[in-house]
PDB file of C-alpha atoms in Angstrom:
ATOM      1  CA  UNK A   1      -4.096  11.731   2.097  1.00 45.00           C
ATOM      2  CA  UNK A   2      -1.770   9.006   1.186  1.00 51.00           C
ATOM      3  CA  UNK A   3       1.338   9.755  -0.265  1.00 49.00           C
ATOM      4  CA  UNK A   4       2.731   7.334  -3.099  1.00 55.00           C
ATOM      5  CA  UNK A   5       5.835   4.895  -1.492  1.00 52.00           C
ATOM      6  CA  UNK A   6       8.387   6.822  -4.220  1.00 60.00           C
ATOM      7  CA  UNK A   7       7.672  10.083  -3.069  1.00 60.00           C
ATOM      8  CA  UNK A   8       7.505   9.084   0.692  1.00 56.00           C
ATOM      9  CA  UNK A   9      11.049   7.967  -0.174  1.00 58.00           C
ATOM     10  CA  UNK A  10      12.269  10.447  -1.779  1.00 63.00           C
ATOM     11  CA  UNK A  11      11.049  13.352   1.028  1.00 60.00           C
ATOM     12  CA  UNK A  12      12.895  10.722   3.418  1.00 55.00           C
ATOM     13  CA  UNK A  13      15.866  10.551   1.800  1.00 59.00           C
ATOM     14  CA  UNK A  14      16.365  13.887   1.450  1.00 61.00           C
ATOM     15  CA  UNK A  15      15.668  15.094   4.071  1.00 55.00           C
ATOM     16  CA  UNK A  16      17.642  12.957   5.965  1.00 54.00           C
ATOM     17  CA  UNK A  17      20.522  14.227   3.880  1.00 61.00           C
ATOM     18  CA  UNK A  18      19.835  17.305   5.379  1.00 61.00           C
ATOM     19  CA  UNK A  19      20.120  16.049   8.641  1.00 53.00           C
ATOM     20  CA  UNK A  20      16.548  15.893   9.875  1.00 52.00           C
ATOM     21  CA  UNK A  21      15.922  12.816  11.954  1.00 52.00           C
ATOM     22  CA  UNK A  22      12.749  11.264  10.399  1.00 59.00           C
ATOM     23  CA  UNK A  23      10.610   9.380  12.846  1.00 80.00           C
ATOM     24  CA  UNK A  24      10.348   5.596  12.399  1.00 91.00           C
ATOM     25  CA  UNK A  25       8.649   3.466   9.911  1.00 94.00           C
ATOM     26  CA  UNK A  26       6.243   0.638  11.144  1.00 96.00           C
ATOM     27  CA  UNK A  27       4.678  -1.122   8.300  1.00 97.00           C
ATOM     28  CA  UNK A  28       1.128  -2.937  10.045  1.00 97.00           C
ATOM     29  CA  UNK A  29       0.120  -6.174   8.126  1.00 97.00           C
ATOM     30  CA  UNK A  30      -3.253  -7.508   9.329  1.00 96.00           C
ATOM     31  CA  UNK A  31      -6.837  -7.848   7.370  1.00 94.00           C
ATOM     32  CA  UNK A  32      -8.902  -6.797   9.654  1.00 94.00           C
ATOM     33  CA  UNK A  33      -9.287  -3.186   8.669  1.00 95.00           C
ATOM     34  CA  UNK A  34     -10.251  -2.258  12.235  1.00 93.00           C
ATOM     35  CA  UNK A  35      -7.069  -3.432  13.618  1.00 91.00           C
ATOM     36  CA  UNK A  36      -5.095  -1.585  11.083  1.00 93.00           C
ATOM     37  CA  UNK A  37      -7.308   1.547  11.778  1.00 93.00           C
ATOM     38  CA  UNK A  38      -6.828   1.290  15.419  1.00 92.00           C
ATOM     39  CA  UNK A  39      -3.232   0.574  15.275  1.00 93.00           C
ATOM     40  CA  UNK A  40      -2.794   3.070  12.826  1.00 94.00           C
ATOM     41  CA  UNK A  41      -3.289   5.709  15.077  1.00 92.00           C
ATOM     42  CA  UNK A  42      -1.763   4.608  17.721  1.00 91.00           C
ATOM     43  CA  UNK A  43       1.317   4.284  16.055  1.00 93.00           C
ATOM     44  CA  UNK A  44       1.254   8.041  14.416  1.00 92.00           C
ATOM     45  CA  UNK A  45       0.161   9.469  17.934  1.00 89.00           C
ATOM     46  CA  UNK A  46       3.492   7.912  19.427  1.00 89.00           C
ATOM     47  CA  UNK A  47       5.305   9.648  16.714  1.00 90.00           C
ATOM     48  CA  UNK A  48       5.529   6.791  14.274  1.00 93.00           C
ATOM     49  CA  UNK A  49       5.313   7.021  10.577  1.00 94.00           C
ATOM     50  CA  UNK A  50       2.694   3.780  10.170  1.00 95.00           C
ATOM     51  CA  UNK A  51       2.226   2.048   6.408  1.00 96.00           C
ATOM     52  CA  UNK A  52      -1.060   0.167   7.037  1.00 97.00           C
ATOM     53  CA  UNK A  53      -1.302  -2.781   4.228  1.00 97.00           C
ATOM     54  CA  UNK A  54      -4.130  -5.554   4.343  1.00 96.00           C
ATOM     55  CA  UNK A  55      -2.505  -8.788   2.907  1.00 95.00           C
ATOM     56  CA  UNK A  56       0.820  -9.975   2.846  1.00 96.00           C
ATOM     57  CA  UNK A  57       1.509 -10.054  -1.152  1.00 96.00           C
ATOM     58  CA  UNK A  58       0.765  -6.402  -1.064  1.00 96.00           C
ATOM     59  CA  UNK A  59       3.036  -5.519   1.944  1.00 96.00           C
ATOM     60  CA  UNK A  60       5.413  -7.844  -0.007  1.00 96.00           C
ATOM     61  CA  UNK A  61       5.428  -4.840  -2.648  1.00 95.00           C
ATOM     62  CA  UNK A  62       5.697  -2.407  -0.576  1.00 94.00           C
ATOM     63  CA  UNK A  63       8.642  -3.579   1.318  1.00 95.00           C
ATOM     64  CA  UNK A  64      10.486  -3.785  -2.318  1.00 92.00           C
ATOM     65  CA  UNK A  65       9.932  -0.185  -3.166  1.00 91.00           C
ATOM     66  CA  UNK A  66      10.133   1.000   1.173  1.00 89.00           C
ATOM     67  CA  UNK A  67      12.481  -0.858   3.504  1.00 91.00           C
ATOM     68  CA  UNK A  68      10.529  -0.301   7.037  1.00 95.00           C
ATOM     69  CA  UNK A  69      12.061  -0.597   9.938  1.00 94.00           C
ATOM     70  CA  UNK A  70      10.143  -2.882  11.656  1.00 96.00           C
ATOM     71  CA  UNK A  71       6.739  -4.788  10.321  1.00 97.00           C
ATOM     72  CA  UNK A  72       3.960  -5.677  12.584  1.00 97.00           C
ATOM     73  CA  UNK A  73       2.518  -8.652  11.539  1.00 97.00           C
ATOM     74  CA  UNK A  74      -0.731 -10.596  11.775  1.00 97.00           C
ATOM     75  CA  UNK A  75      -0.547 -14.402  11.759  1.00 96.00           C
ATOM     76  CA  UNK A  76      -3.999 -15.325  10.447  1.00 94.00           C
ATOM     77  CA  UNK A  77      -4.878 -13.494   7.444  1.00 94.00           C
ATOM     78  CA  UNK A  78      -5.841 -14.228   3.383  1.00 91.00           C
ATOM     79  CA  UNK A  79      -5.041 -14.876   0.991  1.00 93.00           C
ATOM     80  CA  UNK A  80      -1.266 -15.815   2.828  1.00 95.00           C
ATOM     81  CA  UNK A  81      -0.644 -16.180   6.517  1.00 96.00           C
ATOM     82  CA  UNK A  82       1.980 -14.645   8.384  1.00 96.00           C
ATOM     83  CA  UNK A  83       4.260 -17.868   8.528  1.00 96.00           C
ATOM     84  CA  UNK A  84       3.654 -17.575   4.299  1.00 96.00           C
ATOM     85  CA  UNK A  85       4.320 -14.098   4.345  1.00 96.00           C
ATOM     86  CA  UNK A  86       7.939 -14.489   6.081  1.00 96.00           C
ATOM     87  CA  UNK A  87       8.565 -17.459   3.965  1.00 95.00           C
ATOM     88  CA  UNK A  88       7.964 -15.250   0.817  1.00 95.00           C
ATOM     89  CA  UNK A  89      10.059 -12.519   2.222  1.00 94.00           C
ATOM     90  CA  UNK A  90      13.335 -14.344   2.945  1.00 93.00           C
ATOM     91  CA  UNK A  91      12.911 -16.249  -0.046  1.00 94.00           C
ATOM     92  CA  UNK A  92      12.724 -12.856  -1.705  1.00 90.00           C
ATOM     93  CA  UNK A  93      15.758 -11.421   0.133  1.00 88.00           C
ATOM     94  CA  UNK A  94      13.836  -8.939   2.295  1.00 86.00           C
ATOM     95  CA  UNK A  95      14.395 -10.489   5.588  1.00 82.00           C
ATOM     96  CA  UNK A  96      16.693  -8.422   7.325  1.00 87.00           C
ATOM     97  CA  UNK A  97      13.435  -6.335   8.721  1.00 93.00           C
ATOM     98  CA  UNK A  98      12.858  -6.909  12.235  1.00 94.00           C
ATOM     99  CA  UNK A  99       8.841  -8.648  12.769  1.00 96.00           C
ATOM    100  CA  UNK A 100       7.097  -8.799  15.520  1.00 96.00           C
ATOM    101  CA  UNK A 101       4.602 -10.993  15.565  1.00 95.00           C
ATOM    102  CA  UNK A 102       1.212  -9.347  16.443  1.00 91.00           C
ATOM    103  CA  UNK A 103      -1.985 -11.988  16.495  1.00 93.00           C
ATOM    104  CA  UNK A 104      -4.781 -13.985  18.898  1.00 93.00           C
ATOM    105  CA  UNK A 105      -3.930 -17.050  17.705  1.00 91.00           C
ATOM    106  CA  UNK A 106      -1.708 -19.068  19.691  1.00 92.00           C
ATOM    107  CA  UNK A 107       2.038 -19.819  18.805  1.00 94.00           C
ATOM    108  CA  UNK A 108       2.826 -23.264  18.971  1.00 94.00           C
ATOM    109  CA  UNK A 109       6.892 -24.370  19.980  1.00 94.00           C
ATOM    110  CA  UNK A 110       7.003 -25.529  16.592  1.00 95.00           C
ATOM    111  CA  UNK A 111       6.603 -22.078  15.130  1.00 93.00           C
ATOM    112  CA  UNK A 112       8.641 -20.248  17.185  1.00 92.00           C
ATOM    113  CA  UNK A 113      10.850 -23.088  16.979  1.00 93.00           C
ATOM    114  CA  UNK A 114      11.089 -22.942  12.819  1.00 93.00           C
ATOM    115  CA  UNK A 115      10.991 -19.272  12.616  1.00 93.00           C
ATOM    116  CA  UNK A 116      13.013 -18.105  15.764  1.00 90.00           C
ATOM    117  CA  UNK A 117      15.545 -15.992  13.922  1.00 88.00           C
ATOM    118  CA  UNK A 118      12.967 -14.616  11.703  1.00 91.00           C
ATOM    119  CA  UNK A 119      10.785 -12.963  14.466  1.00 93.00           C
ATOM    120  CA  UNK A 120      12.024 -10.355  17.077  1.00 93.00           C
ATOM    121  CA  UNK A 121       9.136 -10.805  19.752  1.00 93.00           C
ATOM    122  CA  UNK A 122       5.418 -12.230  19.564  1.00 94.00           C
ATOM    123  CA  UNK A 123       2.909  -9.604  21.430  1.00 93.00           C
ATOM    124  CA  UNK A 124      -0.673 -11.321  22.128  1.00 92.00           C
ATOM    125  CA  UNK A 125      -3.726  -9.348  20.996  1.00 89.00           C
ATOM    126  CA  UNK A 126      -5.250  -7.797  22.412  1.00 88.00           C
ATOM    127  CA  UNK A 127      -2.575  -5.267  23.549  1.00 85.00           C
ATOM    128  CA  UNK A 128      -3.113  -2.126  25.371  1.00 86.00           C
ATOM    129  CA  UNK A 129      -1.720   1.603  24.543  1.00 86.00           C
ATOM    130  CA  UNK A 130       0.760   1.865  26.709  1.00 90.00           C
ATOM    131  CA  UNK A 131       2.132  -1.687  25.980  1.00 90.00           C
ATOM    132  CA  UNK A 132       2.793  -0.771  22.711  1.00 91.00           C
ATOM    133  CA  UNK A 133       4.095   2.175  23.357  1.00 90.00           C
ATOM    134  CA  UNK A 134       6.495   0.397  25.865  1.00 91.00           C
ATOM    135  CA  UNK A 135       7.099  -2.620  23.541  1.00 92.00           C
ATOM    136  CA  UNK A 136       8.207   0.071  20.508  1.00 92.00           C
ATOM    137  CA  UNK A 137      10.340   2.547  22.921  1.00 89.00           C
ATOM    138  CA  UNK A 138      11.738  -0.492  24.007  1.00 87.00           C
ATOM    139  CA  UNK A 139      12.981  -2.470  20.871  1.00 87.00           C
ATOM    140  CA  UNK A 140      13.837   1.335  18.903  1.00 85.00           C
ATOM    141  CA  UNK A 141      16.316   1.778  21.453  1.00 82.00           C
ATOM    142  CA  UNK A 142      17.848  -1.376  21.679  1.00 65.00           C
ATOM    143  CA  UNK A 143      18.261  -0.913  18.569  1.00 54.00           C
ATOM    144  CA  UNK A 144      19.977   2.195  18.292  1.00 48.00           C
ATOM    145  CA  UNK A 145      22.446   1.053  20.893  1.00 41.00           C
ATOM    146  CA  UNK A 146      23.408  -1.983  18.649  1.00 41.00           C
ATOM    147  CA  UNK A 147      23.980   0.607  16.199  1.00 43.00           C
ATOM    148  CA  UNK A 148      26.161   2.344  18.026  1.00 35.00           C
ATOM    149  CA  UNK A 149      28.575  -0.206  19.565  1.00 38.00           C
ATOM    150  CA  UNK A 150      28.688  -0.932  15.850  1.00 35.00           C
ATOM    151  CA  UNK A 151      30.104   2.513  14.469  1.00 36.00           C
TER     152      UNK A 151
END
């Protein structure tokens, strides 16, 4: 069943007001439906909420009305490309999200060169279970311990 993105929000918010930790949000971004099925559940079996979206001007939406907390994204995809797709969202002021770059395709100097403080880490396809799982664990708690040297 999917849930509209205002009422996922809203049951969020609240109960997060309420002081319920809510798992993490990993919005996938990829157009090959198998790859978001597959990752998919992956993700929810490790405890993730997972927002599976199959082109980046839709994910683009999403990301307006749902701030993830960290997007998964394909490079090679229609009708825009990952490199588009973080163009369009720092020109749309959406870019503090943390990416990882998820794809086969390989990632010239260039690129990581031009987008190096837009992507967190790029993970090769195909990637197994438990190095997503470790990759995830990994860069969640990092994460949190920013956040707390930060309070």
């Amino acid at each position: 069943m999917l849930v509209p993105v205002e009422k996922r929000r809203y049951i969020r918010v609240t109960l997060q007001r309420r002081g319920f930790e809510m798992s993490r949000t990993v919005l996938v971004i990829d157009d090959d439906e198998e790859n978001l099925q597959v990752i998919g559940l992956i993700l929810r079996k490790l405890g993730y909420t997972a927002i599976m979206i199959n082109n980046g001007w839709d994910a683009l939406d999403v990301i307006r009305e749902e701030r993830p907390d960290l997007i998964l994204l394909d490079l090679m995809m229609r009708p825009i490309d990952g490199w588009q797709f973080l163009d369009e969202l720092k020109k749309d002021g959406l870019d503090g999200i943390p990416v990882i770059i998820f794809t086969a395709k390989y990632v010239s100097e260039e690129e990581i060169a031009k987008y190096r403080g837009d992507i967190s880490l790029i993970l090769q396809k195909p990637i197994t279970l438990q190095e997503l799982r470790g990759v995830l664990s990994e860069f969640f708690s990092e994460e949190q311990v920013l956040k707390s040297e930060f309070r």
